[in-house]
Amino acid sequence: MTAMPETVDAFHRGRFHLIQPLGQGHRSGMDAMLLASLVSCRDRCRVADFGAGAGAAGMAVASRLEEADVLLVERSAVMAGFARRSLALPQNAYFASRVSVLEADVSLNGKARAAAGLPDDAFDHVIMNPPFNDAADRKTPDSLKAEAHAMTDDLFEAWIKTAGAIMKPGGQLSLIARPESIAEIIAACGRRFGGIEITPLLPRAGENAVRILVTAIKQSRKRLALRAPLIMHDEGTHRFSPEVDDLNNGRAAYRRR
């Protein structure tokens, strides 16, 4: 059997490294780094990364926050294997003991979910970068990429329901998604999460948002807040703005207001 092509990629300006499939499956990048920037904690905290893939977002949290213990939750055995191998890299030794991998479907319910390793009221943070394409738009013959990129019906409802179950009261949900998913995300938060904060991510000033960053607090009754947009690039340049560059490279957190 031919081995799957792969690369070893540096994140946070070389602070940690990730083994990823080449030409197959989902390859992590800026989305994962911005998602990780939504997590902040002053004391010891437990973080679950749903649909973790090779583990980029969860490892970015562990790299930046010495107080964070991270569980990478991934349904695909192949991608979970990449995450485990990444944790074994010498470059990642400084946080590897605080990160573990769980092969599980985050849409499981009740006793099945707990038996799979996701107990109730156990985590301070849940982060997620769910599949963002409509299943009807799935064109790729690559099964790994199709699973990572194609959204099933009620995906946000299922994932956010699980997040609400396994998170401690007052815990924070964080996710990155496409703007067209905003209504589904708000509906899925329902009475589980309040204090929703939504930040549009714009390529440049005056352009439409390409992503939204969303955070919410379990059992909060605060109203929704639409924050000022994050602008990726200054006019006439492809360089990241200083704020986005800091978030992308693990030098800062994007804190709630």
Short mmCIF file of C-alpha atoms in Angstrom, two decimals, residues 1-242:
data_model
loop_
_atom_site.label_atom_id
_atom_site.label_comp_id
_atom_site.label_asym_id
_atom_site.label_seq_id
_atom_site.Cartn_x
_atom_site.Cartn_y
_atom_site.Cartn_z
CA MET A 1 0.00 0.00 0.00
CA THR A 2 1.41 3.39 -1.01
CA ALA A 3 1.89 5.85 1.84
CA MET A 4 -0.19 9.01 1.71
CA PRO A 5 1.88 12.05 0.70
CA GLU A 6 2.33 14.51 3.54
CA THR A 7 4.06 17.68 4.65
CA VAL A 8 5.36 19.00 7.96
CA ASP A 9 4.19 22.61 8.28
CA ALA A 10 5.26 25.30 10.73
CA PHE A 11 2.71 27.48 12.55
CA HIS A 12 3.09 30.44 14.91
CA ARG A 13 6.31 31.36 13.10
CA GLY A 14 7.82 27.95 13.75
CA ARG A 15 6.73 27.57 17.35
CA PHE A 16 4.87 24.34 16.58
CA HIS A 17 4.65 21.94 13.65
CA LEU A 18 1.89 19.87 12.09
CA ILE A 19 1.99 16.79 9.86
CA GLN A 20 -0.74 17.10 7.22
CA PRO A 21 -1.83 15.09 4.19
CA LEU A 22 -0.71 16.50 0.85
CA GLY A 23 -3.26 16.49 -1.97
CA GLN A 24 -5.90 14.77 0.15
CA GLY A 25 -8.07 15.78 3.09
CA HIS A 26 -8.31 19.18 4.71
CA ARG A 27 -5.18 21.27 5.17
CA SER A 28 -5.28 23.72 8.05
CA GLY A 29 -4.29 27.34 7.80
CA MET A 30 -5.42 30.76 8.91
CA ASP A 31 -8.98 29.69 9.84
CA ALA A 32 -7.59 27.33 12.48
CA MET A 33 -5.22 29.95 13.86
CA LEU A 34 -7.97 32.59 14.17
CA LEU A 35 -10.23 30.04 15.85
CA ALA A 36 -7.48 29.28 18.39
CA SER A 37 -7.09 33.00 19.10
CA LEU A 38 -10.64 33.11 20.52
CA VAL A 39 -9.57 31.09 23.57
CA SER A 40 -8.19 32.82 26.63
CA CYS A 41 -7.88 31.55 30.21
CA ARG A 42 -6.09 32.83 33.29
CA ASP A 43 -6.22 29.60 35.28
CA ARG A 44 -6.06 25.95 34.30
CA CYS A 45 -8.68 25.23 31.64
CA ARG A 46 -9.89 22.29 29.59
CA VAL A 47 -10.49 22.82 25.88
CA ALA A 48 -12.23 20.48 23.42
CA ASP A 49 -11.53 20.97 19.71
CA PHE A 50 -14.42 19.51 17.68
CA GLY A 51 -13.64 18.16 14.21
CA ALA A 52 -9.99 18.74 14.98
CA GLY A 53 -8.55 17.18 11.81
CA ALA A 54 -4.78 17.02 12.16
CA GLY A 55 -5.07 19.17 15.29
CA ALA A 56 -3.98 22.64 14.16
CA ALA A 57 -6.42 24.76 16.18
CA GLY A 58 -6.16 22.77 19.39
CA MET A 59 -2.38 22.66 19.21
CA ALA A 60 -2.31 26.40 18.56
CA VAL A 61 -4.25 26.89 21.80
CA ALA A 62 -1.84 24.63 23.72
CA SER A 63 1.16 26.37 22.15
CA ARG A 64 0.00 29.83 23.25
CA LEU A 65 -1.57 28.98 26.62
CA GLU A 66 0.46 27.01 29.15
CA GLU A 67 -2.68 26.71 31.31
CA ALA A 68 -4.69 24.84 28.64
CA ASP A 69 -5.27 21.10 28.48
CA VAL A 70 -6.67 20.24 25.05
CA LEU A 71 -8.70 17.32 23.74
CA LEU A 72 -8.65 16.93 19.94
CA VAL A 73 -11.91 15.28 18.91
CA GLU A 74 -11.86 13.82 15.40
CA ARG A 75 -14.08 11.20 13.75
CA SER A 76 -11.63 10.22 10.98
CA ALA A 77 -9.07 7.64 12.11
CA VAL A 78 -6.73 8.83 9.36
CA MET A 79 -6.77 12.46 10.49
CA ALA A 80 -6.56 11.47 14.16
CA GLY A 81 -3.44 9.53 13.22
CA PHE A 82 -1.88 12.65 11.75
CA ALA A 83 -2.64 14.50 15.00
CA ARG A 84 -0.99 11.81 17.12
CA ARG A 85 2.09 11.82 14.93
CA SER A 86 2.28 15.59 15.13
CA LEU A 87 2.19 15.43 18.92
CA ALA A 88 5.17 13.07 18.79
CA LEU A 89 7.33 15.60 16.90
CA PRO A 90 10.22 16.90 19.02
CA GLN A 91 9.25 20.49 18.10
CA ASN A 92 5.95 19.99 19.94
CA ALA A 93 7.33 18.36 23.08
CA TYR A 94 6.76 21.48 25.20
CA PHE A 95 2.96 21.08 25.01
CA ALA A 96 2.39 17.47 23.90
CA SER A 97 1.72 16.21 27.42
CA ARG A 98 -1.24 18.61 27.66
CA VAL A 99 -2.89 17.47 24.42
CA SER A 100 -4.71 14.21 23.73
CA VAL A 101 -6.63 12.78 20.77
CA LEU A 102 -10.09 11.23 20.90
CA GLU A 103 -11.62 9.42 17.93
CA ALA A 104 -15.32 10.17 18.33
CA ASP A 105 -18.36 11.54 16.52
CA VAL A 106 -19.33 14.80 18.22
CA SER A 107 -22.97 14.34 17.19
CA LEU A 108 -23.44 11.41 19.61
CA ASN A 109 -26.05 11.85 22.33
CA GLY A 110 -26.37 11.11 26.03
CA LYS A 111 -24.77 7.90 27.33
CA ALA A 112 -23.22 7.11 23.95
CA ARG A 113 -21.46 10.47 23.96
CA ALA A 114 -20.19 10.00 27.52
CA ALA A 115 -19.06 6.46 26.75
CA ALA A 116 -17.12 7.77 23.75
CA GLY A 117 -15.13 10.07 26.06
CA LEU A 118 -17.16 13.29 26.14
CA PRO A 119 -18.69 13.58 29.63
CA ASP A 120 -21.13 16.29 30.66
CA ASP A 121 -20.01 19.57 32.30
CA ALA A 122 -16.30 18.84 31.87
CA PHE A 123 -14.83 21.57 29.62
CA ASP A 124 -14.24 25.30 29.96
CA HIS A 125 -13.99 25.89 26.21
CA VAL A 126 -15.24 24.16 23.07
CA ILE A 127 -13.85 25.32 19.74
CA MET A 128 -15.02 24.25 16.30
CA ASN A 129 -14.35 24.86 12.63
CA PRO A 130 -17.24 22.87 11.14
CA PRO A 131 -17.47 21.76 7.50
CA PHE A 132 -18.61 24.78 5.53
CA ASN A 133 -19.86 23.54 2.13
CA ASP A 134 -23.38 22.39 1.41
CA ALA A 135 -23.35 18.61 0.82
CA ALA A 136 -25.03 19.22 -2.55
CA ASP A 137 -21.98 21.24 -3.62
CA ARG A 138 -19.56 18.42 -2.88
CA LYS A 139 -17.60 17.72 -6.08
CA THR A 140 -14.29 16.27 -4.88
CA PRO A 141 -13.57 12.54 -5.25
CA ASP A 142 -11.28 12.87 -2.22
CA SER A 143 -13.27 11.23 0.59
CA LEU A 144 -11.17 12.81 3.34
CA LYS A 145 -11.65 16.29 1.91
CA ALA A 146 -15.34 15.67 1.28
CA GLU A 147 -15.90 14.68 4.90
CA ALA A 148 -13.98 17.70 6.17
CA HIS A 149 -15.65 20.26 3.88
CA ALA A 150 -19.24 19.08 3.31
CA MET A 151 -21.92 20.10 5.79
CA THR A 152 -24.68 17.69 6.72
CA ASP A 153 -28.20 18.75 7.67
CA ASP A 154 -28.47 20.24 11.16
CA LEU A 155 -24.70 20.06 11.69
CA PHE A 156 -24.57 23.25 13.77
CA GLU A 157 -27.50 22.05 15.87
CA ALA A 158 -25.81 18.70 16.57
CA TRP A 159 -22.34 20.09 17.29
CA ILE A 160 -23.52 23.01 19.41
CA LYS A 161 -25.88 20.75 21.34
CA THR A 162 -22.92 18.53 22.24
CA ALA A 163 -20.83 21.57 23.14
CA GLY A 164 -23.57 22.72 25.51
CA ALA A 165 -23.72 19.30 27.14
CA ILE A 166 -20.00 18.81 27.78
CA MET A 167 -19.22 22.40 28.79
CA LYS A 168 -19.29 23.75 32.32
CA PRO A 169 -21.82 26.51 33.09
CA GLY A 170 -20.19 29.78 32.07
CA GLY A 171 -17.96 28.01 29.57
CA GLN A 172 -17.21 29.53 26.18
CA LEU A 173 -18.15 28.25 22.74
CA SER A 174 -15.94 29.55 19.91
CA LEU A 175 -16.26 28.89 16.20
CA ILE A 176 -15.32 30.17 12.77
CA ALA A 177 -17.74 29.85 9.86
CA ARG A 178 -18.93 31.39 6.63
CA PRO A 179 -21.27 34.38 6.95
CA GLU A 180 -24.19 32.51 5.37
CA SER A 181 -24.28 30.19 8.41
CA ILE A 182 -25.05 32.98 10.86
CA ALA A 183 -28.78 32.22 11.21
CA GLU A 184 -28.16 28.50 11.81
CA ILE A 185 -25.53 29.25 14.44
CA ILE A 186 -27.76 31.66 16.35
CA ALA A 187 -30.68 29.21 16.19
CA ALA A 188 -28.49 26.34 17.43
CA CYS A 189 -27.25 28.41 20.37
CA GLY A 190 -30.90 28.90 21.35
CA ARG A 191 -31.28 28.82 25.13
CA ARG A 192 -28.04 26.90 25.56
CA PHE A 193 -25.75 29.88 24.94
CA GLY A 194 -26.11 33.63 25.29
CA GLY A 195 -23.87 36.64 25.07
CA ILE A 196 -23.19 35.79 21.43
CA GLU A 197 -20.47 37.98 19.91
CA ILE A 198 -20.03 37.94 16.13
CA THR A 199 -17.05 39.50 14.35
CA PRO A 200 -17.04 39.72 10.53
CA LEU A 201 -13.68 39.02 8.89
CA LEU A 202 -13.12 41.21 5.81
CA PRO A 203 -10.32 40.79 3.23
CA ARG A 204 -10.10 44.60 2.95
CA ALA A 205 -12.07 47.61 4.13
CA GLY A 206 -15.28 47.97 2.14
CA GLU A 207 -15.34 44.32 1.00
CA ASN A 208 -17.84 41.68 2.07
CA ALA A 209 -17.04 39.36 4.96
CA VAL A 210 -15.53 35.97 4.06
CA ARG A 211 -15.72 34.49 7.56
CA ILE A 212 -17.34 35.21 10.91
CA LEU A 213 -15.80 34.62 14.32
CA VAL A 214 -18.41 33.66 16.92
CA THR A 215 -18.18 33.25 20.68
CA ALA A 216 -20.96 32.56 23.19
CA ILE A 217 -21.26 31.69 26.88
CA LYS A 218 -23.19 28.72 28.27
CA GLN A 219 -26.33 29.81 30.15
CA SER A 220 -25.60 33.52 29.66
CA ARG A 221 -28.60 35.80 29.17
CA LYS A 222 -26.67 38.69 27.65
CA ARG A 223 -27.82 40.00 24.28
CA LEU A 224 -26.10 39.38 20.98
CA ALA A 225 -23.34 41.83 20.00
CA LEU A 226 -22.12 42.47 16.46
CA ARG A 227 -18.53 43.63 16.80
CA ALA A 228 -16.50 45.84 14.52
CA PRO A 229 -14.99 43.83 11.66
CA LEU A 230 -11.47 42.48 11.56
CA ILE A 231 -9.75 43.59 8.34
CA MET A 232 -7.15 41.17 7.06
CA HIS A 233 -5.16 43.38 4.67
CA ASP A 234 -4.46 47.07 4.30
CA GLU A 235 -5.41 48.63 0.97
CA GLY A 236 -2.98 47.80 -1.82
CA THR A 237 -1.05 45.10 0.05
CA HIS A 238 -1.27 41.37 0.71
CA ARG A 239 0.40 41.68 4.09
CA PHE A 240 -1.78 40.95 7.08
CA SER A 241 -2.76 43.88 9.26
CA PRO A 242 -0.77 43.96 12.54
#
